[in-house]
Amino acid sequence: CLWGKGLAKPEGFPVFIDRCVPGDRVFAKITKKKKSWAEAKLIRIIEDSPLRREGKCRYCNFCGGCKWQQIDYGIQLEYKKNHVMESLSHIGRLENVPVMDVMGSDRIFEYRNKMEFSCSSRRWLLPDELEDEKIRKDFGIGLHVPGTFDKVIDIKECHIMPGLGNLILEDVRNFIRTSGLPAYGLKTHEGFWRFLMLRHSAAHDTWMVNIVTRDKNMDVVQELAGILTEKYPQVQSVMNNITDAKSGVSTGKEEICLCGRDHIKEKLGKFVFKISANSFFQTNTRACEKLYSKVAEY
């Protein structure tokens, strides 16, 4: 297991296969071949690895957010350490570099303080959805299929962000569906709704909702902001970023504060941070505290 992918070596030739677990026997198709390595697409699993287990999330085999959920967390940490060692050796050409054990996260679910969901006018259907004739390939809001810019999975529940985020996501999804305004087309570059970004403060249990649109329409986004702040007292900031840039980036050319403040506050140790919609902050707050504490110890 290397760089989040399974590694097979038929006749000694390295082949990287996504969504595989060490010990799996699989049928795969080569999709890219170089002189010294190749990439393959998983077609089907012939025999499960003893390490493989059922992932908590129904999307983990398709979405790029949690590629290793089928492996016990303790084993994940071992492979992540190996990842660092392999990178130092094969990419950095450095030998005998001491690598410490990975410090695990206290939480492996509901830990992420920032999530960004893309809107799509034509969502990507999961295999079980393809079998249901009643399901239409229409609007969706969620996460991308890895390696694609235009395939968005309609995510109903994401386990790596705190639970309230899923309630907000569902309310935004329902509002967009009935708004009369189209979602942004990732190929046509037309439409109104582009992204939903959620930020959470672990220290204060407060939220920022950032609605990213292609154009300015204060009436509709202000209505959505009012619904969310009235329903959820934890939502203390609602922002509207506006951008017509064709690139899939949620940073707006114009930013408007619809409700509350233009930031939320987070705390690491004795330090307090003001986090705005487009600022960078480590996405696992509690693990960040552990990391900084270890640096201070060294």
Coordinates of C-alpha atoms in Angstrom, one line a residue:
C1 CA 0.0 0.0 0.0
L2 CA 1.8 3.1 -1.2
W3 CA 0.6 6.7 -1.7
G4 CA -3.0 5.5 -0.9
K5 CA -2.9 2.9 -3.6
G6 CA -2.4 -0.8 -3.7
L7 CA 1.0 -2.0 -5.2
A8 CA 1.3 -5.1 -7.2
K9 CA 4.5 -6.4 -8.8
P10 CA 3.7 -8.9 -11.6
E11 CA 7.1 -10.2 -12.7
G12 CA 8.7 -7.5 -10.6
F13 CA 7.0 -4.6 -12.5
P14 CA 5.3 -2.1 -10.2
V15 CA 1.6 -1.5 -10.9
F16 CA -0.3 1.0 -8.7
I17 CA -4.0 0.2 -8.3
D18 CA -6.4 2.5 -6.6
R19 CA -9.0 1.3 -3.9
C20 CA -7.0 -1.8 -3.1
V21 CA -5.9 -3.2 0.2
P22 CA -2.6 -5.2 0.7
G23 CA -3.5 -8.9 0.3
D24 CA -6.4 -8.3 -2.1
R25 CA -6.5 -10.5 -5.2
V26 CA -8.0 -8.4 -7.9
F27 CA -8.7 -8.1 -11.6
A28 CA -7.5 -4.8 -12.9
K29 CA -7.0 -3.0 -16.2
I30 CA -3.8 -1.0 -17.0
T31 CA -4.7 2.6 -17.7
K32 CA -1.2 4.2 -17.9
K33 CA 2.1 2.6 -18.6
K34 CA 5.6 4.1 -18.2
K35 CA 9.0 2.5 -18.5
S36 CA 9.4 1.7 -14.8
W37 CA 5.8 1.6 -13.5
A38 CA 2.1 1.6 -14.4
E39 CA -1.3 2.5 -13.1
A40 CA -4.3 0.3 -13.2
K41 CA -8.0 0.6 -12.6
L42 CA -9.7 -1.9 -10.2
I43 CA -12.3 -3.9 -12.1
R44 CA -13.3 -6.3 -9.4
I45 CA -12.0 -8.0 -6.2
I46 CA -11.5 -11.7 -6.7
E47 CA -10.6 -12.4 -3.1
D48 CA -10.7 -10.0 -0.1
S49 CA -7.5 -9.3 1.9
P50 CA -7.6 -10.4 5.6
L51 CA -7.0 -6.7 6.3
R52 CA -10.1 -5.5 4.5
R53 CA -13.2 -4.5 6.5
E54 CA -16.4 -2.7 5.7
G55 CA -15.9 1.1 5.6
K56 CA -18.3 3.2 7.7
C57 CA -19.1 5.5 4.8
R58 CA -21.2 4.3 1.8
Y59 CA -19.1 6.5 -0.5
C60 CA -15.6 5.5 0.6
N61 CA -15.0 3.3 -2.4
F62 CA -15.8 6.1 -4.8
C63 CA -15.1 9.4 -3.2
G64 CA -11.5 10.7 -2.7
G65 CA -12.0 11.8 0.9
C66 CA -11.3 8.6 2.8
K67 CA -9.4 6.1 0.7
W68 CA -8.1 3.9 3.5
Q69 CA -11.3 3.5 5.5
Q70 CA -11.4 -0.2 4.7
I71 CA -8.2 -0.8 6.8
D72 CA -8.0 -0.6 10.7
Y73 CA -6.7 2.7 11.8
G74 CA -3.7 1.3 13.6
I75 CA -2.6 -0.4 10.3
Q76 CA -3.2 2.8 8.4
L77 CA -0.7 4.6 10.6
E78 CA 1.9 1.9 9.8
Y79 CA 1.4 2.4 6.1
K80 CA 1.6 6.1 6.5
K81 CA 4.9 5.8 8.2
N82 CA 6.1 3.5 5.3
H83 CA 4.9 6.2 2.9
V84 CA 7.3 8.7 4.5
M85 CA 10.1 6.2 4.5
E86 CA 9.5 5.3 0.8
S87 CA 9.3 8.9 -0.2
L88 CA 12.6 9.7 1.5
S89 CA 14.3 6.7 -0.1
H90 CA 12.9 6.6 -3.6
I91 CA 12.2 10.3 -4.2
G92 CA 14.7 12.0 -1.9
R93 CA 17.4 9.4 -2.5
L94 CA 18.2 9.5 1.2
E95 CA 19.2 6.4 3.1
N96 CA 19.0 5.4 6.8
V97 CA 16.9 8.4 7.8
P98 CA 15.2 7.8 11.2
V99 CA 11.4 8.0 10.9
M100 CA 9.4 8.1 14.1
D101 CA 6.0 6.4 14.5
V102 CA 3.0 8.3 13.3
M103 CA 1.0 10.1 16.1
G104 CA -2.6 9.1 15.5
S105 CA -5.6 11.4 15.6
D106 CA -7.7 11.0 18.8
R107 CA -10.8 11.1 16.5
I108 CA -11.0 9.3 13.2
F109 CA -14.5 10.6 12.4
E110 CA -16.1 14.0 12.9
Y111 CA -12.7 15.7 13.2
R112 CA -12.4 17.8 10.0
N113 CA -13.1 21.5 10.6
K114 CA -13.5 22.4 6.9
M115 CA -15.4 20.8 4.1
E116 CA -16.0 22.0 0.6
F117 CA -18.8 20.6 -1.5
S118 CA -19.2 21.2 -5.2
C119 CA -22.5 21.8 -7.0
S120 CA -23.2 20.1 -10.3
S121 CA -26.0 20.3 -12.8
R122 CA -25.4 16.6 -13.6
R123 CA -24.4 14.5 -10.7
W124 CA -22.4 11.2 -10.9
L125 CA -24.5 8.1 -10.0
L126 CA -23.2 5.3 -7.7
P127 CA -23.5 1.7 -9.0
D128 CA -26.6 1.0 -6.9
E129 CA -28.2 4.2 -8.1
L130 CA -27.7 3.2 -11.7
E131 CA -30.0 0.2 -11.1
D132 CA -32.9 2.4 -9.9
E133 CA -34.8 3.8 -12.8
K134 CA -36.5 6.4 -10.6
I135 CA -33.2 8.2 -9.8
R136 CA -32.3 11.0 -12.3
K137 CA -28.9 12.3 -13.2
D138 CA -29.8 15.9 -12.2
F139 CA -28.6 18.3 -9.5
G140 CA -26.1 17.1 -6.9
I141 CA -23.9 18.6 -4.2
G142 CA -21.0 16.8 -2.8
L143 CA -17.4 15.6 -3.5
H144 CA -15.6 14.7 -6.7
V145 CA -14.7 11.3 -7.9
P146 CA -10.9 11.2 -7.7
G147 CA -9.1 12.3 -10.8
T148 CA -12.1 14.1 -12.3
F149 CA -13.3 17.7 -12.4
D150 CA -16.8 17.1 -13.6
K151 CA -18.0 14.0 -11.7
V152 CA -19.7 15.0 -8.4
I153 CA -21.1 12.5 -6.0
D154 CA -24.3 13.7 -4.3
I155 CA -23.1 13.2 -0.7
K156 CA -25.9 12.8 1.9
E157 CA -23.7 12.1 4.9
C158 CA -20.0 12.7 5.4
H159 CA -18.6 11.1 8.5
I160 CA -15.3 13.1 8.7
M161 CA -17.1 16.4 9.6
P162 CA -19.1 17.0 12.7
G163 CA -22.7 15.8 12.4
L164 CA -24.4 19.2 12.3
G165 CA -22.6 19.8 9.0
N166 CA -24.7 17.1 7.4
L167 CA -27.9 18.8 8.5
I168 CA -26.7 22.1 7.0
L169 CA -25.7 20.3 3.8
E170 CA -29.1 18.7 3.5
D171 CA -30.9 22.1 4.1
V172 CA -28.7 23.8 1.5
R173 CA -29.4 20.9 -1.0
N174 CA -33.2 21.3 -0.5
F175 CA -33.0 25.1 -0.8
I176 CA -31.1 24.9 -4.1
R177 CA -33.5 22.4 -5.6
T178 CA -36.4 24.7 -5.0
S179 CA -34.7 28.0 -5.7
G180 CA -35.4 28.1 -9.4
L181 CA -31.8 28.8 -10.1
P182 CA -29.6 26.2 -11.8
A183 CA -26.4 24.7 -10.4
Y184 CA -23.2 25.5 -12.1
G185 CA -22.3 23.3 -15.1
L186 CA -18.7 22.1 -14.7
K187 CA -18.4 21.8 -18.5
T188 CA -20.7 24.6 -19.8
H189 CA -19.6 27.1 -17.1
E190 CA -23.1 28.3 -16.8
G191 CA -25.4 28.3 -13.8
F192 CA -25.6 30.0 -10.4
W193 CA -24.8 27.7 -7.5
R194 CA -21.1 26.7 -7.3
F195 CA -19.8 25.6 -3.9
L196 CA -20.8 25.2 -0.3
M197 CA -17.9 25.5 2.2
L198 CA -18.5 24.7 5.9
R199 CA -16.1 25.6 8.7
H200 CA -16.3 24.5 12.2
S201 CA -14.7 25.7 15.4
A202 CA -13.8 22.8 17.7
A203 CA -13.2 25.1 20.7
H204 CA -16.5 26.9 20.5
D205 CA -18.7 24.5 18.4
T206 CA -19.6 27.3 16.0
W207 CA -20.0 27.2 12.3
M208 CA -19.3 29.4 9.2
V209 CA -21.3 28.7 6.0
N210 CA -19.8 30.1 2.9
I211 CA -22.1 30.0 -0.2
V212 CA -20.2 30.4 -3.5
T213 CA -22.1 31.6 -6.5
R214 CA -21.3 32.6 -10.0
D215 CA -23.3 35.8 -9.9
K216 CA -24.6 38.3 -7.4
N217 CA -28.2 37.7 -6.2
M218 CA -28.6 39.1 -2.7
D219 CA -32.3 38.2 -2.4
V220 CA -31.8 34.5 -2.8
V221 CA -28.6 34.0 -0.8
Q222 CA -29.9 36.3 2.0
E223 CA -33.0 34.1 2.3
L224 CA -30.9 31.0 2.6
A225 CA -28.7 32.7 5.2
G226 CA -31.8 33.6 7.2
I227 CA -33.1 30.0 7.2
L228 CA -29.8 28.6 8.4
T229 CA -29.1 31.1 11.2
E230 CA -32.7 30.8 12.5
K231 CA -32.6 27.0 12.5
Y232 CA -29.0 26.6 13.9
P233 CA -27.8 29.0 16.6
Q234 CA -24.3 27.5 16.1
V235 CA -24.1 29.1 12.7
Q236 CA -22.5 32.5 13.6
S237 CA -21.2 33.4 10.1
V238 CA -22.8 33.2 6.6
M239 CA -20.7 34.4 3.7
N240 CA -21.3 34.7 0.0
N241 CA -18.3 34.5 -2.3
I242 CA -19.0 35.4 -5.9
T243 CA -16.8 34.3 -8.8
D244 CA -17.2 33.6 -12.5
A245 CA -13.8 32.1 -12.8
K246 CA -13.8 28.9 -14.9
S247 CA -11.3 27.2 -12.6
G248 CA -12.8 25.0 -9.9
V249 CA -11.7 27.3 -7.0
S250 CA -14.1 28.5 -4.3
T251 CA -12.3 31.8 -3.6
G252 CA -14.5 34.6 -4.7
K253 CA -13.7 37.8 -6.6
E254 CA -16.2 39.5 -4.3
E255 CA -17.1 38.5 -0.7
I256 CA -20.2 39.6 1.2
C257 CA -21.0 38.9 4.8
L258 CA -24.7 37.9 4.9
C259 CA -25.2 37.2 8.6
G260 CA -23.0 37.5 11.8
R261 CA -19.3 38.1 11.5
D262 CA -16.9 37.6 8.6
H263 CA -14.9 35.0 10.7
I264 CA -15.2 32.3 13.3
K265 CA -12.7 31.9 16.2
E266 CA -10.7 28.8 17.0
K267 CA -8.3 28.1 19.8
L268 CA -5.0 26.1 19.8
G269 CA -3.6 26.0 23.3
K270 CA -3.5 29.5 24.6
F271 CA -3.7 31.1 21.1
V272 CA -6.9 32.3 19.5
F273 CA -7.3 32.5 15.7
K274 CA -9.8 34.4 13.6
I275 CA -10.5 32.2 10.6
S276 CA -12.1 33.9 7.5
A277 CA -13.8 32.1 4.6
N278 CA -10.7 31.9 2.4
S279 CA -7.9 31.6 5.0
F280 CA -5.8 28.5 5.5
F281 CA -6.0 26.5 8.8
Q282 CA -5.0 23.0 9.6
T283 CA -8.1 20.9 9.0
N284 CA -7.8 18.6 12.0
T285 CA -7.8 21.0 15.0
R286 CA -7.0 18.6 17.8
A287 CA -4.3 16.8 15.8
C288 CA -2.9 20.2 15.0
E289 CA -2.5 20.9 18.7
K290 CA -0.7 17.6 19.2
L291 CA 1.6 18.3 16.3
Y292 CA 2.5 21.8 17.5
S293 CA 3.0 20.5 21.0
K294 CA 5.4 17.8 19.7
V295 CA 7.4 20.5 17.8
A296 CA 7.6 22.6 20.9
E297 CA 8.8 19.5 22.8
Y298 CA 11.6 19.0 20.3

